[in-house]
XYZ file of C-alpha atoms in Angstrom:
732
model
C -3.411 94.119 97.022
C -6.693 94.922 99.511
C -10.134 94.991 98.348
C -9.872 99.203 99.172
C -7.626 99.122 96.726
C -8.819 101.788 94.742
C -6.191 99.958 91.609
C -8.938 97.602 91.820
C -11.776 99.260 91.809
C -12.861 99.534 87.834
C -15.196 101.223 86.108
C -17.636 98.649 84.376
C -18.085 101.331 81.302
C -13.974 100.963 81.331
C -14.047 97.903 79.459
C -16.750 98.702 76.608
C -15.135 101.887 76.412
C -11.812 100.385 75.711
C -13.245 97.925 72.989
C -14.617 100.945 71.249
C -11.331 102.347 70.866
C -9.568 102.945 67.569
C -6.026 103.885 66.623
C -7.524 107.374 65.294
C -6.076 108.879 68.524
C -9.101 109.827 70.467
C -10.227 108.724 73.914
C -12.902 107.594 74.848
C -14.645 110.479 76.304
C -14.697 111.878 72.518
C -16.244 108.843 71.191
C -19.044 109.107 73.256
C -19.406 112.461 72.617
C -19.045 111.990 68.826
C -21.264 108.677 69.179
C -23.734 110.266 66.259
C -21.248 111.094 64.724
C -19.667 107.611 64.843
C -22.833 105.732 64.069
C -22.661 107.952 60.619
C -19.723 106.954 59.965
C -20.146 103.148 60.359
C -23.500 102.956 58.059
C -21.210 105.037 55.636
C -18.416 102.010 56.161
C -21.334 99.784 55.622
C -22.019 101.071 52.564
C -18.099 101.053 51.105
C -18.043 97.394 52.820
C -20.873 95.926 50.027
C -19.564 98.118 47.368
C -16.178 96.683 48.216
C -17.591 93.225 48.630
C -19.194 93.562 45.439
C -16.249 94.218 43.140
C -14.261 91.574 44.878
C -17.175 89.344 43.372
C -16.881 90.784 39.876
C -13.013 90.269 40.262
C -13.041 86.969 41.056
C -15.699 86.667 37.982
C -13.239 88.209 35.929
C -10.662 86.090 36.980
C -11.820 83.073 36.409
C -13.328 84.090 33.011
C -9.867 85.229 32.306
C -8.318 81.763 33.536
C -11.240 79.784 31.159
C -10.269 82.459 28.322
C -6.157 81.404 28.524
C -7.204 77.785 29.101
C -8.623 77.962 25.952
C -5.789 79.129 24.284
C -2.883 77.228 25.603
C -5.707 74.022 24.392
C -5.484 75.840 20.913
C -2.041 76.576 20.371
C -1.221 72.596 21.599
C -3.450 71.123 19.232
C -1.785 73.963 16.458
C 1.895 72.829 17.328
C 0.777 68.889 17.460
C -0.864 69.397 13.633
C 2.577 70.881 13.381
C 4.237 67.452 13.892
C 1.908 65.439 12.255
C 2.772 67.766 8.753
C 6.545 68.291 10.172
C 5.828 72.343 10.133
C 7.219 73.546 13.041
C 6.622 77.879 14.401
C 7.949 79.150 17.555
C 5.608 78.606 20.370
C 3.518 81.517 20.930
C 4.181 82.798 24.552
C 1.384 83.108 26.465
C -0.690 86.654 26.679
C 0.369 88.477 30.000
C -2.806 88.492 32.443
C -4.389 92.115 32.646
C -3.177 94.324 35.573
C -5.118 94.609 38.420
C -6.602 97.852 39.820
C -5.723 98.739 43.258
C -9.520 98.554 44.023
C -9.878 94.880 42.052
C -6.435 94.563 44.850
C -8.167 96.294 47.751
C -9.033 93.903 51.016
C -12.497 93.974 53.562
C -12.238 97.229 55.475
C -11.793 96.857 59.324
C -14.682 98.047 61.053
C -13.184 101.178 62.174
C -13.138 102.152 58.563
C -9.214 101.971 57.660
C -8.418 99.694 54.330
C -5.130 97.196 54.524
C -2.814 97.044 51.883
C -3.331 94.031 49.159
C -0.651 91.383 49.262
C 1.350 92.296 46.134
C 0.607 88.733 43.309
C 3.100 86.490 42.196
C 3.377 85.953 38.745
C 6.374 83.556 38.660
C 6.174 80.062 39.288
C 4.738 78.602 42.350
C 8.079 77.507 43.788
C 10.799 79.367 42.600
C 14.264 78.079 42.861
C 16.430 79.565 45.768
C 18.758 82.519 44.362
C 21.681 80.849 46.291
C 23.512 81.256 49.512
C 23.021 79.542 52.718
C 20.132 79.387 54.786
C 18.670 82.404 56.054
C 20.215 85.108 53.507
C 17.258 87.178 51.563
C 16.886 86.198 48.603
C 17.238 88.332 45.450
C 14.995 90.697 44.513
C 14.166 91.580 41.266
C 11.982 90.882 38.344
C 11.349 86.770 38.475
C 11.730 84.996 35.017
C 7.779 84.201 33.601
C 8.415 80.570 32.046
C 6.130 79.440 29.459
C 3.219 76.627 30.812
C 4.349 73.160 29.591
C 1.855 71.106 27.138
C -0.167 69.438 28.575
C -0.972 65.723 27.950
C -3.319 65.000 25.220
C -6.694 64.699 26.890
C -8.104 61.113 25.456
C -11.846 61.284 23.399
C -13.840 58.147 24.542
C -16.248 59.429 21.600
C -12.761 57.939 19.363
C -12.205 54.727 21.623
C -15.018 53.739 21.306
C -15.625 54.070 17.239
C -12.365 52.037 17.195
C -13.842 49.163 19.481
C -16.983 48.855 17.413
C -14.624 48.832 14.277
C -12.623 46.185 15.862
C -15.825 44.179 16.448
C -17.574 44.860 13.568
C -14.355 43.454 11.575
C -13.929 40.583 13.847
C -17.516 39.933 13.564
C -16.961 39.850 9.473
C -14.482 37.146 9.439
C -15.750 34.541 11.855
C -19.468 35.353 9.285
C -17.071 34.771 6.221
C -15.207 31.611 7.882
C -18.659 30.241 8.568
C -19.531 30.605 5.456
C -16.744 29.015 3.698
C -17.277 26.225 6.475
C -21.007 25.736 5.644
C -20.477 26.549 2.056
C -17.482 26.186 0.571
C -15.781 23.505 2.306
C -18.461 21.867 3.841
C -18.716 18.735 1.203
C -15.074 18.680 1.969
C -14.834 18.279 5.534
C -18.283 16.080 5.470
C -16.011 13.832 3.259
C -13.149 14.074 5.586
C -15.341 13.296 8.565
C -17.096 10.199 6.713
C -13.572 8.444 5.725
C -12.478 8.938 9.189
C -15.895 6.386 10.036
C -15.798 4.607 6.537
C -14.319 0.961 6.181
C -13.801 -0.510 3.259
C -13.480 -4.528 2.818
C -13.240 -6.279 0.055
C -15.627 -9.402 -1.133
C -13.140 -11.811 -2.649
C -14.831 -13.825 -5.323
C -15.275 -17.219 -5.594
C -12.232 -18.941 -7.164
C -13.462 -21.308 -9.593
C -13.221 -25.410 -9.739
C -10.514 -27.045 -10.893
C -12.294 -30.056 -12.432
C -10.865 -34.116 -14.074
C -12.771 -35.763 -17.073
C -15.337 -36.567 -15.196
C -16.467 -34.000 -12.670
C -14.278 -34.666 -9.940
C -12.663 -31.452 -7.825
C -9.370 -31.659 -7.406
C -9.244 -28.171 -6.218
C -11.601 -25.747 -5.036
C -12.847 -23.640 -2.898
C -14.777 -23.084 0.530
C -16.129 -20.632 2.903
C -13.352 -19.423 5.186
C -12.458 -16.067 7.013
C -9.776 -13.225 6.187
C -8.192 -11.591 9.226
C -7.512 -7.587 8.188
C -6.448 -4.856 10.879
C -7.192 -1.001 11.290
C -4.176 0.159 12.505
C -5.852 3.091 14.217
C -8.327 1.460 16.145
C -6.285 -1.353 17.883
C -6.674 -1.289 21.237
C -3.302 -3.001 22.956
C -0.034 -3.109 22.775
C 0.694 -4.229 18.946
C 3.461 -6.418 19.899
C 1.311 -8.565 22.467
C -1.678 -8.662 20.306
C 0.916 -10.023 17.302
C 1.916 -12.265 19.817
C -1.600 -13.878 20.441
C -2.497 -13.763 16.768
C 0.811 -15.471 16.010
C -0.029 -19.268 16.713
C -3.539 -18.578 14.954
C -2.726 -17.121 11.587
C 0.417 -20.020 11.672
C 2.408 -16.494 10.895
C 5.319 -15.269 12.945
C 4.687 -12.617 15.613
C 7.814 -10.560 13.850
C 5.535 -10.436 10.321
C 2.588 -9.656 11.724
C 3.118 -6.753 13.927
C 5.208 -4.166 11.319
C 1.127 -4.546 10.019
C -0.574 -3.494 13.083
C 1.735 -1.058 14.000
C 1.876 1.060 11.100
C -0.886 3.288 10.679
C 0.213 5.809 7.801
C 1.483 4.749 4.438
C 4.579 6.478 3.195
C 2.609 9.283 1.628
C 1.488 9.913 4.991
C -2.314 8.681 4.290
C -4.300 6.781 7.101
C -4.214 2.912 6.785
C -7.125 1.991 7.294
C -7.297 -1.975 6.118
C -4.256 -4.489 5.748
C -4.653 -8.312 5.820
C -2.819 -10.198 8.000
C -3.885 -13.565 6.915
C -6.494 -14.844 4.370
C -7.958 -18.669 4.031
C -8.032 -19.074 7.602
C -10.843 -21.397 8.682
C -14.358 -20.319 10.667
C -12.983 -22.029 13.846
C -10.205 -19.425 13.585
C -12.186 -16.764 12.686
C -14.978 -17.058 15.668
C -11.489 -17.138 18.349
C -10.173 -14.061 16.779
C -13.448 -12.515 16.725
C -14.285 -13.227 20.885
C -11.028 -11.546 21.641
C -13.574 -8.063 20.742
C -10.505 -5.949 19.372
C -11.975 -3.155 17.605
C -9.040 -2.844 15.745
C -9.139 -6.771 13.604
C -11.522 -7.111 11.214
C -12.924 -10.349 10.087
C -14.446 -11.085 7.003
C -15.651 -13.711 5.360
C -12.899 -15.828 2.300
C -12.639 -18.339 1.112
C -9.766 -21.631 1.220
C -8.490 -23.314 -1.195
C -8.807 -27.472 -0.987
C -6.953 -29.761 -2.692
C -8.714 -33.313 -1.905
C -6.290 -34.856 -2.932
C -3.108 -33.523 -1.994
C -0.429 -34.250 -3.966
C -2.412 -36.025 -6.624
C -1.397 -34.071 -9.721
C -0.148 -31.196 -7.455
C 2.630 -30.732 -9.954
C 0.015 -30.215 -12.544
C -2.641 -28.131 -10.495
C -0.251 -26.118 -8.916
C -1.434 -23.845 -5.760
C -2.452 -20.214 -5.427
C -0.517 -17.177 -3.220
C -1.867 -15.589 -0.256
C -3.551 -13.508 -2.653
C -5.917 -15.652 -4.003
C -3.310 -15.871 -7.007
C -2.100 -18.458 -9.118
C 1.415 -18.886 -8.399
C 2.187 -22.387 -10.455
C 0.597 -24.592 -12.694
C -2.752 -24.190 -14.100
C -3.386 -22.089 -11.116
C -1.367 -19.893 -12.744
C -1.650 -20.707 -15.961
C -5.732 -19.724 -16.293
C -5.531 -17.260 -13.007
C -7.428 -14.518 -15.294
C -10.410 -17.447 -15.679
C -10.370 -18.730 -12.426
C -10.173 -15.596 -10.414
C -13.111 -13.620 -10.951
C -13.614 -10.298 -9.821
C -13.822 -8.913 -6.154
C -16.649 -7.035 -5.287
C -16.018 -4.331 -1.445
C -18.464 -2.912 0.991
C -18.208 -0.132 2.421
C -19.768 1.140 5.697
C -19.117 3.248 8.714
C -18.046 1.727 12.068
C -18.118 3.209 15.910
C -15.182 3.601 17.802
C -16.264 -0.042 18.627
C -15.508 -1.590 15.396
C -19.650 -2.245 15.159
C -21.538 -0.890 12.088
C -23.316 1.751 12.637
C -26.850 1.255 11.848
C -28.887 3.363 9.286
C -25.732 5.031 8.174
C -23.724 5.030 5.086
C -23.631 1.444 3.503
C -22.823 0.736 -0.318
C -22.037 -3.102 -1.303
C -20.488 -4.202 -4.962
C -21.217 -7.731 -5.327
C -18.313 -10.017 -6.638
C -18.327 -12.432 -9.502
C -17.441 -15.608 -8.896
C -15.068 -17.263 -11.054
C -14.928 -19.895 -13.558
C -14.335 -23.699 -13.545
C -11.954 -25.792 -16.166
C -12.710 -29.310 -16.625
C -9.180 -31.038 -17.213
C -8.656 -34.105 -19.485
C -7.028 -36.168 -16.471
C -8.727 -38.962 -14.953
C -8.197 -38.872 -11.041
C -7.861 -43.179 -10.374
C -5.730 -43.554 -13.770
C -3.553 -40.537 -12.298
C -3.269 -41.714 -8.862
C -2.277 -45.350 -9.977
C 0.252 -43.311 -12.147
C 1.461 -41.914 -9.708
C 2.440 -44.311 -7.370
C 3.638 -46.535 -10.294
C 6.280 -43.340 -11.061
C 7.517 -43.220 -7.130
C 7.722 -47.146 -6.683
C 10.484 -46.746 -10.260
C 12.067 -43.679 -8.530
C 12.412 -45.095 -5.522
C 13.584 -48.170 -6.021
C 16.301 -47.097 -8.482
C 17.566 -44.197 -6.578
C 16.409 -41.807 -9.171
C 16.711 -37.967 -8.270
C 13.375 -37.507 -10.070
C 11.045 -38.371 -12.851
C 7.856 -38.149 -14.797
C 5.461 -40.582 -16.317
C 2.452 -39.797 -18.585
C -0.825 -41.193 -20.850
C -2.349 -39.671 -23.523
C -4.904 -40.776 -25.681
C -4.564 -41.032 -29.087
C -6.421 -39.122 -31.995
C -7.286 -36.328 -29.401
C -4.090 -35.936 -27.781
C -6.041 -35.655 -24.342
C -3.363 -35.959 -21.306
C -5.223 -38.667 -18.952
C -2.298 -38.669 -16.276
C 0.668 -36.145 -15.958
C 2.748 -37.641 -12.957
C 5.491 -36.198 -11.555
C 8.204 -36.847 -8.372
C 9.676 -34.989 -6.315
C 5.790 -33.416 -6.148
C 4.557 -31.832 -2.189
C 1.271 -31.650 -1.005
C -0.796 -28.879 -2.719
C -3.520 -28.429 0.220
C 0.073 -26.884 2.202
C 2.132 -26.175 -0.842
C 4.781 -23.951 1.159
C 5.852 -26.816 3.580
C 8.778 -27.953 1.102
C 12.649 -28.307 1.990
C 12.872 -27.521 -2.337
C 11.391 -25.463 -4.090
C 12.072 -28.135 -7.111
C 9.259 -30.062 -5.767
C 7.113 -27.343 -7.459
C 8.240 -28.710 -11.256
C 6.523 -30.423 -13.703
C 9.315 -32.493 -14.766
C 6.504 -34.187 -17.910
C 6.936 -30.120 -19.488
C 9.583 -28.435 -17.870
C 12.569 -30.513 -17.302
C 14.409 -31.173 -20.833
C 17.167 -33.924 -21.187
C 19.145 -35.256 -23.959
C 16.131 -37.737 -25.124
C 18.746 -40.522 -25.935
C 17.283 -43.713 -27.880
C 13.831 -42.565 -27.918
C 14.527 -40.283 -30.661
C 15.647 -42.573 -33.387
C 11.916 -43.527 -34.228
C 12.188 -39.666 -36.270
C 15.193 -41.357 -37.990
C 13.131 -44.709 -38.676
C 10.034 -42.616 -39.710
C 12.485 -39.860 -42.089
C 14.154 -43.326 -43.436
C 10.805 -45.554 -44.534
C 9.272 -42.351 -45.751
C 12.342 -40.842 -47.816
C 12.965 -44.942 -49.147
C 15.977 -45.368 -47.492
C 14.542 -48.446 -46.875
C 11.823 -50.701 -46.586
C 9.818 -51.972 -43.468
C 11.296 -55.659 -44.399
C 14.755 -54.215 -45.406
C 18.235 -54.946 -44.729
C 21.342 -53.330 -44.336
C 25.065 -54.337 -43.466
C 25.739 -53.009 -39.780
C 29.139 -52.307 -38.119
C 29.853 -52.653 -34.654
C 31.304 -49.291 -34.706
C 31.356 -46.163 -36.958
C 33.759 -42.690 -36.924
C 31.746 -38.933 -36.922
C 34.257 -36.811 -36.785
C 37.012 -37.088 -33.854
C 33.864 -39.339 -32.185
C 33.870 -43.112 -32.640
C 30.269 -44.504 -32.079
C 29.697 -48.148 -31.252
C 26.218 -50.657 -30.838
C 25.500 -51.242 -26.932
C 24.785 -55.079 -28.552
C 27.955 -57.536 -29.733
C 27.010 -58.127 -32.863
C 30.292 -57.999 -35.546
C 29.700 -57.093 -38.603
C 26.229 -58.082 -39.565
C 23.640 -57.501 -42.172
C 20.751 -56.475 -39.370
C 17.040 -55.986 -40.997
C 14.778 -52.534 -39.834
C 13.409 -54.678 -36.986
C 16.759 -55.924 -35.554
C 18.091 -52.167 -35.709
C 14.941 -50.980 -34.341
C 15.056 -54.135 -31.395
C 18.967 -53.675 -30.997
C 18.620 -49.896 -30.783
C 21.618 -50.062 -32.781
C 23.618 -46.327 -32.927
C 25.332 -47.340 -36.037
C 22.522 -48.534 -37.841
C 20.308 -45.622 -37.154
C 23.721 -43.122 -38.039
C 23.735 -44.941 -41.091
C 19.908 -44.276 -42.011
C 20.491 -40.775 -41.011
C 23.594 -40.343 -43.412
C 20.988 -41.224 -46.301
C 18.091 -38.667 -45.183
C 20.416 -35.942 -44.634
C 21.030 -33.423 -42.057
C 18.266 -30.252 -43.518
C 15.748 -33.410 -44.303
C 16.242 -34.854 -40.973
C 15.754 -31.210 -39.304
C 12.372 -30.788 -41.391
C 10.972 -34.086 -39.384
C 12.060 -32.832 -36.155
C 9.997 -29.556 -36.469
C 7.377 -31.688 -38.163
C 7.071 -34.470 -35.029
C 7.079 -31.253 -32.601
C 10.551 -30.430 -31.337
C 11.948 -27.270 -30.845
C 8.979 -25.814 -29.482
C 6.468 -26.333 -26.406
C 3.452 -28.389 -27.300
C 1.201 -25.667 -25.708
C -0.078 -28.150 -23.515
C -1.238 -25.798 -20.567
C 1.451 -25.959 -17.780
C 2.664 -21.876 -17.369
C 6.561 -22.213 -17.768
C 6.707 -25.550 -20.233
C 9.949 -25.273 -22.609
C 10.679 -25.867 -25.579
C 13.720 -27.965 -25.491
C 16.573 -27.338 -27.775
C 16.904 -28.450 -31.519
C 20.273 -27.995 -33.334
C 19.987 -26.756 -36.903
C 21.943 -28.022 -39.619
C 24.366 -25.377 -40.574
C 25.302 -25.361 -37.131
C 26.558 -28.956 -37.236
C 29.730 -30.133 -35.968
C 31.919 -33.028 -37.408
C 30.137 -35.516 -34.242
C 26.784 -33.794 -35.009
C 26.281 -36.483 -38.012
C 26.574 -39.203 -35.112
C 24.662 -36.817 -32.161
C 22.411 -35.710 -33.616
C 20.205 -39.119 -35.464
C 20.792 -40.624 -31.742
C 19.197 -38.181 -29.323
C 22.173 -36.064 -28.657
C 23.522 -32.625 -29.250
C 19.843 -31.423 -27.999
C 16.784 -31.503 -25.770
C 13.390 -32.033 -25.466
C 10.419 -32.825 -23.186
C 9.034 -36.192 -22.152
C 5.624 -34.356 -23.034
C 6.898 -33.981 -26.857
C 8.371 -37.171 -26.769
C 4.836 -38.273 -26.167
C 3.477 -36.116 -28.649
C 5.961 -37.924 -31.484
C 4.556 -41.318 -30.392
C 1.167 -40.223 -30.874
C 2.087 -39.441 -34.132
C 3.122 -42.286 -35.235
C 0.559 -44.141 -33.433
C -2.295 -41.284 -34.448
C -1.588 -43.198 -37.612
C 0.931 -40.321 -39.324
C -1.049 -36.991 -37.859
C 0.395 -35.152 -34.963
C -2.186 -33.906 -32.601
C -1.333 -31.184 -30.175
C -1.322 -32.451 -26.505
C -3.885 -31.417 -24.435
C -5.156 -30.727 -20.754
C -7.707 -28.832 -20.865
C -11.194 -30.565 -21.980
C -13.588 -27.345 -21.479
C -13.506 -24.146 -19.525
C -17.475 -23.965 -17.632
C -18.701 -20.046 -16.417
C -19.861 -19.714 -13.441
C -23.499 -19.709 -14.298
C -22.546 -23.548 -15.727
C -22.304 -22.396 -19.695
C -19.427 -24.696 -21.834
C -17.042 -22.382 -23.730
C -16.478 -24.269 -26.971
C -12.516 -24.973 -27.148
C -10.850 -24.766 -30.141
C -9.795 -28.074 -32.000
C -6.121 -28.770 -31.123
C -3.391 -27.892 -33.733
C -3.003 -31.367 -36.239
C -0.974 -31.888 -39.106
C 0.189 -34.745 -40.652
C 3.534 -35.594 -40.270
C 4.466 -38.799 -42.567
C 2.126 -41.574 -44.407
C -0.315 -43.771 -42.830
C 1.316 -46.393 -44.385
C 4.895 -45.334 -42.836
C 2.934 -45.026 -39.622
C 1.438 -48.399 -39.742
C 4.885 -50.451 -40.944
C 6.366 -47.843 -37.910
C 3.074 -49.312 -35.570
C 4.476 -53.146 -36.374
C 8.129 -52.554 -36.024
C 8.207 -50.898 -32.369
C 6.965 -54.070 -31.136
C 10.555 -55.927 -32.084
C 12.414 -53.705 -28.950
C 9.631 -55.744 -26.782
C 8.659 -58.937 -28.555
C 12.247 -59.939 -29.894
C 14.685 -62.016 -27.632
C 17.428 -59.539 -28.578
C 14.962 -56.094 -27.714
C 15.906 -53.533 -25.446
C 12.950 -53.627 -23.657
C 11.649 -57.422 -23.370
C 11.237 -56.846 -19.595
C 8.090 -54.568 -20.648
C 6.176 -57.276 -22.647
C 2.567 -57.785 -21.412
C 0.837 -61.279 -20.984
C -2.434 -60.464 -22.850
C -1.829 -56.956 -25.002
C 0.777 -56.358 -27.476
C 3.260 -52.918 -26.755
C 4.808 -50.782 -29.228
C 8.051 -48.943 -27.745
C 11.051 -47.912 -27.574
C 13.927 -47.588 -25.147
C 16.223 -44.692 -24.811
C 19.196 -43.910 -22.491
C 20.186 -39.939 -22.232
C 21.945 -37.192 -20.735
C 21.276 -34.727 -18.435
C 23.156 -31.193 -18.756
C 23.847 -29.463 -15.421
C 25.121 -25.455 -15.747
C 26.613 -26.471 -19.353
C 28.266 -30.099 -18.421
C 26.541 -33.444 -18.574
C 26.005 -34.343 -14.814
C 26.709 -37.963 -14.342
C 24.070 -40.996 -14.496
C 21.932 -41.507 -16.879
C 17.931 -40.733 -18.396
C 16.412 -43.440 -19.237
C 12.853 -43.940 -21.139
C 10.445 -45.672 -22.324
C 8.048 -44.408 -24.763
C 5.292 -45.992 -26.582
C 1.800 -47.283 -27.047
C -1.011 -49.330 -26.722
C -2.552 -52.196 -27.958
C 0.014 -51.879 -30.922
C -2.283 -53.171 -33.744
C -4.719 -50.715 -33.148
C -3.098 -47.979 -30.796
C -5.296 -46.240 -28.025
C -2.966 -44.618 -24.998
C 0.721 -43.676 -24.659
C 2.415 -44.081 -22.223
C 5.581 -42.697 -21.458
C 7.982 -42.409 -18.330
C 11.630 -41.597 -18.115
C 13.534 -41.083 -14.665
C 17.459 -39.468 -14.342
C 19.085 -42.378 -12.583
C 23.208 -40.460 -11.093
C 24.561 -44.057 -10.864
C 23.010 -45.025 -14.387
C 21.239 -47.504 -15.591
C 19.371 -48.589 -19.333
C 15.835 -47.184 -20.714
C 14.575 -50.956 -20.546
C 15.954 -52.787 -17.013
C 15.201 -48.898 -15.195
C 11.882 -47.833 -16.782
C 10.593 -51.124 -18.519
C 8.734 -52.416 -15.833
C 6.788 -49.178 -14.849
C 6.007 -48.758 -18.720
C 4.376 -52.282 -18.232
C 1.825 -51.654 -15.182
C 1.120 -48.626 -16.500
C 0.140 -49.761 -19.555
C -1.811 -52.764 -17.851
C -4.246 -50.197 -15.791
C -4.585 -47.672 -18.167
C -5.863 -50.542 -21.076
C -7.812 -52.582 -18.154
C -9.239 -49.507 -16.435
C -10.657 -47.948 -19.814
C -11.696 -52.022 -20.870
C -9.293 -52.150 -24.091
C -9.679 -55.870 -25.216
C -6.601 -58.220 -24.975
C -4.933 -59.372 -28.308
C -6.858 -61.914 -29.537
C -3.427 -63.341 -31.988
C -0.336 -63.618 -30.387
C 2.467 -61.503 -30.271
C 4.794 -60.946 -33.910
C 7.590 -62.985 -34.166
C 10.914 -60.580 -35.485
C 13.955 -61.788 -37.140
C 16.780 -59.222 -36.412
C 19.112 -60.997 -38.723
C 19.327 -60.397 -42.545
């Protein structure tokens, strides 16, 4: 096309006219001609548009109000449903009210500039995304009314005020519980918790009381206590391995590690209570205590204690006895007078730190210990030493198994010496091979006394008038009682013997004949009066009483056995008391070993007088004091080897038997009991040993009897005899 082409030339106003085209079918020209009318119509259209917009705003406000009202109704419905569910009453749900119908004016759309009105689309009242009606894709949906479903109940909207109230209530309850617990801890249970805390720090240690001393008659200490240490343990504070600690302590404490380890390792009792103190060893030396203290183990406790000292070691050990690890007496006088010697222990309680040291300024309480009291014995340590040595030599010389020897003061009954063998070291009492070493054979061993028992028959015969001191009687070589034949050891045939001869030769036949004259009932009375069948009460724990045959229990052989010292048992202490009664002019005096008891402050406690009673008359006793010299002074006497050059001794030998497990053991009990000087008796001496190989009383114990008398008489300054020994005619 060219420029001149008329189709390309356009009226410049034609475009404007086209833009003003309306579908009313008017042309541009018509429009131009009616422009005035158009302006009027345009003004009316603007007014109508403003009115329509106002109606739309009103309609929208109405819809907003309707929606708010509908939501309130739905919330009320949900509230009712919730209350019904809570109360159990269920009603048919209420359908929501239909929305009010809208008018055509409400649904009208804004007018176009041409003044025409666009019809508004129909409002959907069903679900936003209704399900398809079926059919393949692209098919037309079914027409008709859409089912209106009730709006589902919305979830309950949380109430922040309620949550705040619940949280506040929970916090208040927690504070109340915490406050109540604090009140309980600080007010109600504070004392209990404070006590528990104190107990965890508190340590209570004993303060052992000093044990009283045992003194001899001259005040020399036979046993006493010295300062020492005890070693204890608090298992809960022990540092290190208990087994290693036990191995270290074992040689220091002289104990096996296997004995120490369980004590260290056991922290609680069977009842679940904590163990804060347990002894490992008592009475250790101060040097050992210092060595253990240097170990600086907080679980070890080193405290003040005492150790029992026995300077004489085995001197009178069987009489004194010893104490155990806890400081209590176990045997001898230590056991018999334990309450008097031990005193009362004290204790100290204090708070300890974790290192085991006392806390300065903390709790501290101390109860002082009350020391024990002393006892002073009647023993003389020097005489005791000599008697003990003489007895041991006799036992060794004759291969004896055991023996005893003693010296008693006539008139007072005080025991001046009491020796026993075998013996032990009382300073180290547990180092023995045989516990029999602890026995005091003078008071705890009962044996057939043998011929030393004949003194009772002689005294009863004189007292009952069966024979006079210078009388004689025919004595056969043998005599039969029951089915037993008794004979004299000295061959004399059928002879007439004086009473001195019967005593000197220890005639069994003559003694049995005198017993027949006395009678068994009377003889039994004299046995009791002389102290047989009951312990002497000398003060040794475990003293034996012996066995005494009552007359109704006698058999046929008893008439021969009992008078000569068989079918019954006695201790050598009982026999010494018997001869002491003869030496004391016929008055029996109970033997005593404790001279006096001394309190810790030095006050002497008055001792009760020993029991005394008369057994025979003074005349009978004096006759026997003279006649009992015959066994030593007469040429045929059984105790000739006991004769002492410067003193006159009186006594009787005896050969008895030892019963073991109900049967007689092999060998003999050989004894020698008497007093000196015979003309004025001062001291009773008794010696007895068991010789399994056999032997006679005089030959075995005569020399010991002599040596003991010789030392005692010289030691106590008894003047020698001024006249020669008497001469006895043993034949009638």
